[in-house]
Short mmCIF file of C-alpha atoms (C1' of nucleotides) in Angstrom, two decimals:
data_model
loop_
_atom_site.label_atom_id
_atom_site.label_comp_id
_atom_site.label_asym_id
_atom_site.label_seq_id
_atom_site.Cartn_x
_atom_site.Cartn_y
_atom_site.Cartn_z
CA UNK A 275 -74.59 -50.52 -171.70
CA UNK A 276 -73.60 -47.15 -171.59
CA UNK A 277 -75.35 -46.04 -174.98
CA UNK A 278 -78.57 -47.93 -173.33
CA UNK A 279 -78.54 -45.19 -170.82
CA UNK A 280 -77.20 -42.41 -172.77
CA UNK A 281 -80.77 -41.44 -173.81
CA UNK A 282 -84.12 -39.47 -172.54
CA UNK A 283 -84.98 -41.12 -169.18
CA UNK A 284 -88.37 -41.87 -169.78
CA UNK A 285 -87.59 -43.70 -172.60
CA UNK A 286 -84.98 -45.99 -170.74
CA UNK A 287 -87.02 -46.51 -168.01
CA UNK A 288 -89.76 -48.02 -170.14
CA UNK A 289 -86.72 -50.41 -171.47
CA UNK A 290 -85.86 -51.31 -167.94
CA UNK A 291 -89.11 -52.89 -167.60
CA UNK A 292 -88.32 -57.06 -167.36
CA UNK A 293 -84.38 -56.60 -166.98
CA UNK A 294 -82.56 -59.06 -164.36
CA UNK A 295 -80.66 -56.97 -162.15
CA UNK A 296 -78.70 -57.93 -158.62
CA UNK A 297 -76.41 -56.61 -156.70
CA UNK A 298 -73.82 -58.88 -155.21
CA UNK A 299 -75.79 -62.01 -156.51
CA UNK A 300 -79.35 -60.85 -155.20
CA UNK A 301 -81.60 -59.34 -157.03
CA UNK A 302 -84.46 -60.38 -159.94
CA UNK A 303 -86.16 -59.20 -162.98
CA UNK A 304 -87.22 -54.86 -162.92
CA UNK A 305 -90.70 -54.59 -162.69
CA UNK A 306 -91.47 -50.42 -161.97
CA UNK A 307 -89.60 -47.92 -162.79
CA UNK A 308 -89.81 -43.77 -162.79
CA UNK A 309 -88.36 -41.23 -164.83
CA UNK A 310 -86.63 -37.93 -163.38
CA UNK A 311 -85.30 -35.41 -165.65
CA UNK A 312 -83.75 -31.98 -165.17
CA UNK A 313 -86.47 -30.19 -166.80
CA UNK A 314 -89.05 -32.13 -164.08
CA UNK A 315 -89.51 -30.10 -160.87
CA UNK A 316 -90.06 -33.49 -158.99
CA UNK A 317 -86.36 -34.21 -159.58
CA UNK A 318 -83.62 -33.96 -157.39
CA UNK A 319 -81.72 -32.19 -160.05
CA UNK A 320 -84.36 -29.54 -161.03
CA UNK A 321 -82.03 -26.48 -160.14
CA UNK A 322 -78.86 -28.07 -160.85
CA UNK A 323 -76.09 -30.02 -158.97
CA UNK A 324 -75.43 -29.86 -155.45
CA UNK A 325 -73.96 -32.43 -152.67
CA UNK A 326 -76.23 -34.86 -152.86
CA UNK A 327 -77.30 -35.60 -156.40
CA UNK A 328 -73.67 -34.77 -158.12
CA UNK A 329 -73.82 -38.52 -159.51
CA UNK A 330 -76.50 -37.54 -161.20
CA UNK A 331 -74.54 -35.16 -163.17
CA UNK A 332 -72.00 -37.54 -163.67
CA UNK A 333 -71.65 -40.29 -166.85
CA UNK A 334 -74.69 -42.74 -167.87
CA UNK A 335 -74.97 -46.11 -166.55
CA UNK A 336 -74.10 -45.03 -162.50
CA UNK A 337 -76.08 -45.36 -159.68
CA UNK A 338 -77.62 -42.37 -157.79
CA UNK A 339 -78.49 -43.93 -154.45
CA UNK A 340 -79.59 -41.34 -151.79
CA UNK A 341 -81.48 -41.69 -148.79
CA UNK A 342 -85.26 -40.42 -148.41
CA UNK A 343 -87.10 -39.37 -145.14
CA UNK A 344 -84.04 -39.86 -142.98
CA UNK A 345 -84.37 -43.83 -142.77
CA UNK A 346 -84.85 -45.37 -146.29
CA UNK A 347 -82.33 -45.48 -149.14
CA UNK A 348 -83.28 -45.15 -152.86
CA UNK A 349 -81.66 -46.45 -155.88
CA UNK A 350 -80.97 -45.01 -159.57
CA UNK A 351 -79.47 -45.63 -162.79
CA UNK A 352 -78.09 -42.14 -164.39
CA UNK A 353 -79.04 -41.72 -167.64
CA UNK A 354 -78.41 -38.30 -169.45
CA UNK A 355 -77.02 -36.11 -167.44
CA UNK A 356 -79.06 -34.48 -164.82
CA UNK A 357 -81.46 -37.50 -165.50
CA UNK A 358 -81.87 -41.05 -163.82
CA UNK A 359 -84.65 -43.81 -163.31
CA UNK A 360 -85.73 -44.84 -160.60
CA UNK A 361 -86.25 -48.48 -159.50
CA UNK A 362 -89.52 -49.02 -157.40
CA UNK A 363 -89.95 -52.76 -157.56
CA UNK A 364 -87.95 -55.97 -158.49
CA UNK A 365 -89.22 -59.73 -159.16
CA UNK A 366 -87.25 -61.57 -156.22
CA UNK A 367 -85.29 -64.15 -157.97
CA UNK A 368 -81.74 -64.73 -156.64
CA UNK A 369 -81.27 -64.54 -153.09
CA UNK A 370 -84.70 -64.48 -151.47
CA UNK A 371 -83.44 -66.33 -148.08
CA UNK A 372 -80.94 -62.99 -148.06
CA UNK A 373 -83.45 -60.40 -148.35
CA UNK A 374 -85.97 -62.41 -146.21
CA UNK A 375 -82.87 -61.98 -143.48
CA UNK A 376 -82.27 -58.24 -144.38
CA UNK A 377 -86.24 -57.17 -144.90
CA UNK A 378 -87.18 -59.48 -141.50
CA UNK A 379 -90.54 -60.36 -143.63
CA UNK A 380 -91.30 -63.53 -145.24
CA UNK A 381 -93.98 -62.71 -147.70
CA UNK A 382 -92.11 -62.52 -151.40
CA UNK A 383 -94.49 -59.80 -152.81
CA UNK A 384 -92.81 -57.48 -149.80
CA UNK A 385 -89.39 -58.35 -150.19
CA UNK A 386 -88.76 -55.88 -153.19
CA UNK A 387 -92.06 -54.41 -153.61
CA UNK A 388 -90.82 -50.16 -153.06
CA UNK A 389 -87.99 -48.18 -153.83
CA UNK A 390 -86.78 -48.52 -149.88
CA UNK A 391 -87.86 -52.15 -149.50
CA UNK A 392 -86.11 -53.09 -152.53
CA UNK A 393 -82.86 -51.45 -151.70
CA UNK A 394 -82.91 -53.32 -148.01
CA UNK A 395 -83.26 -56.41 -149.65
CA UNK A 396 -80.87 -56.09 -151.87
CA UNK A 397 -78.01 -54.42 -149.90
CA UNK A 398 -78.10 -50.87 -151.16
CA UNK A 399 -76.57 -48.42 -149.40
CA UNK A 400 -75.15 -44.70 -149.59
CA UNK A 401 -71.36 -46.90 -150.34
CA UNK A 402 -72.83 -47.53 -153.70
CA UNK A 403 -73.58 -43.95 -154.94
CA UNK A 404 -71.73 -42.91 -157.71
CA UNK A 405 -70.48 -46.84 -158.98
CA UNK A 406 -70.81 -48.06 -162.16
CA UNK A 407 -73.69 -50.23 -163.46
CA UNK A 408 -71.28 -52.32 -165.33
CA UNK A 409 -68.91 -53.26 -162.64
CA UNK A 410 -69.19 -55.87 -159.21
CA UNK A 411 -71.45 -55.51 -157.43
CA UNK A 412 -73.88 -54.42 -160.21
CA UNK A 413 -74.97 -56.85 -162.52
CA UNK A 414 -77.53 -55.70 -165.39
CA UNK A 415 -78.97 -57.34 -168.47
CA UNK A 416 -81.72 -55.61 -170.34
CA UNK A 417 -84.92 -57.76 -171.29
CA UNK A 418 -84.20 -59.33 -175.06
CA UNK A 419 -87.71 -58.51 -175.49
CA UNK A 420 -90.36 -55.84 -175.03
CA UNK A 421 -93.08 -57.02 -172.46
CA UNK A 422 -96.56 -55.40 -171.98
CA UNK A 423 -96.01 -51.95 -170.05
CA UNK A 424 -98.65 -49.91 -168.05
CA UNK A 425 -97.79 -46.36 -167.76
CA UNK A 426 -98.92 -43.76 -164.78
CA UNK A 427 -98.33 -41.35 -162.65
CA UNK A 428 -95.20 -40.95 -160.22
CA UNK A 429 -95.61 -42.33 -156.63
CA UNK A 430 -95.22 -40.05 -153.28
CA UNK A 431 -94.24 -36.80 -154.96
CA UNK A 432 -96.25 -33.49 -155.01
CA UNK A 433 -94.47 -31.21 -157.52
CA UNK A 434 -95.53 -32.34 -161.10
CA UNK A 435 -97.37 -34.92 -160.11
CA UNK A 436 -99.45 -35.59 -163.19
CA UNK A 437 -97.01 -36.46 -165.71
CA UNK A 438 -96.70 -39.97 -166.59
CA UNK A 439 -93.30 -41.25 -165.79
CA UNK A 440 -94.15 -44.15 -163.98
CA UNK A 441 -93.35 -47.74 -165.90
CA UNK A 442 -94.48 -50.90 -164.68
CA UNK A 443 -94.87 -54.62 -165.92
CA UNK A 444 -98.58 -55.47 -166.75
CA UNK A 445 -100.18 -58.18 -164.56
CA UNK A 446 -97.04 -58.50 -161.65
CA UNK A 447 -97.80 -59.40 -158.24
CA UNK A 448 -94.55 -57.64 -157.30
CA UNK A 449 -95.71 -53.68 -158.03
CA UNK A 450 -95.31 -51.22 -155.05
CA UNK A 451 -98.70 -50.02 -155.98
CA UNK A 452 -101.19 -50.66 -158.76
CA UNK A 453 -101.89 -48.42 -161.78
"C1'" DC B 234 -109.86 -52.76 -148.82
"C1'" DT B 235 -108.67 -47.38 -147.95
"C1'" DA B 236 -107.06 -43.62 -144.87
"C1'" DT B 237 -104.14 -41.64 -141.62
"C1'" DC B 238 -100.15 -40.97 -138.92
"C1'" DG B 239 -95.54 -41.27 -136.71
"C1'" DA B 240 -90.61 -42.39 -137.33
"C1'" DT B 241 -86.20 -40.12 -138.39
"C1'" DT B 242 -82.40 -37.25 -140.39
"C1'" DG B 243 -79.91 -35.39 -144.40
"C1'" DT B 244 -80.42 -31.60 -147.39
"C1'" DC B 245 -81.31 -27.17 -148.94
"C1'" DT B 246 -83.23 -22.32 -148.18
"C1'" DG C 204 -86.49 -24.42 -140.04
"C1'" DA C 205 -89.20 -26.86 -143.51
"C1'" DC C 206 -89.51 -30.58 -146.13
"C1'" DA C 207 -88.90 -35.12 -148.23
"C1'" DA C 208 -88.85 -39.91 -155.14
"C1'" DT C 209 -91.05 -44.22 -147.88
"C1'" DC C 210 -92.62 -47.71 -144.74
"C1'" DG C 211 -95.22 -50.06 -141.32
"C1'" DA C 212 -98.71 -50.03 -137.93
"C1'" DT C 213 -103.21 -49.10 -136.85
"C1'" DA C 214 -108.09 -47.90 -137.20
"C1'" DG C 215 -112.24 -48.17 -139.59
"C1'" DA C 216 -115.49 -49.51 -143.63
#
DNA sequence: CTATCGATTGTCT
DNA sequence: GACAATCGATAGA
């Protein structure tokens, strides 16, 4: 696990596409991901560590969970350091009466369906910054094989905006937004 | 379906 | 003091 995530970003968060992934015993398959290097000026780590993204300085395979626009937390799996992907939407699988609770909607394509939604559902908080991937609550296993990807650009961001670092699964119901 | 706008607060300059 | 890796509601085509 840790030499999955030891590598470029963009490349593992093409790889993350069609992994199962829960927290606590909720959770489903990865189906959007985006890339954030220290090299992107979109990344919280363009301009090096401070407070807030230290754990994504830290060692590979950890989550980065931070919250965005005061009300909505976001989660991340470090990769290199000053690198992580981002996960933007999961397959509901285990636990959908749980996130139907915590989300207060009932329709599955909104349970997980967004980098905030998906971390309500699931139970992420600011408590889980800095774990590892490998260890309770986390649990992670990477697709055995490679499914059809699309490939755009990032969601919600205005500084390089045009790269494509955006990873989804072709043909889900489940993306926060098509391609 | 797309477009716009307000909520809400930690973080960094 | 400005801004933000979002969401949900609402208005209009």
């Amino acid at each position: 696990m840790q030499a999955f995530f030891a590598r470029h970003a963009v490349e593992v968060a093409g790889e993350l596409i069609g992994a199962a992934f829960q927290v606590a015993g909720v959770g489903g398959v990865i189906v959007e991901t985006e890339a954030y290097t220290d090299d992107d000026a979109a990344s919280h780590s363009h301009g090096g560590m401070t407070q807030r993204n230290r754990a994504m300085f830290g060692p590979p395979a950890h989550a980065y969970v931070y919250r965005s626009y005061g009300l909505h937390w976001c989660l991340n799996f470090v990769c290199l350091p000053g690198s992580a992907v981002l996960i933007r939407a999961i397959m509901p699988v285990e636990g959908l009466e749980t996130m139907r609770l915590r989300r207060g909607v009932l329709d599955a394509r909104l349970l997980c369906s967004g980098p905030g939604r998906l971390s309500q559902a699931l139970g992420v908080t600011g408590a889980l910054d800095g774990l590892a991937l490998t260890q309770a609550p986390f649990s992670l296993a990477i697709a055995p094989t490679r499914p059809p990807l699309l490939c755009g650009r990032r969601i919600g961001i205005t500084k390089a905006a045009d790269l494509p670092r955006r990873f989804g699964l072709q043909g889900s119901p489940f993306l926060s937004k098509p391609f």
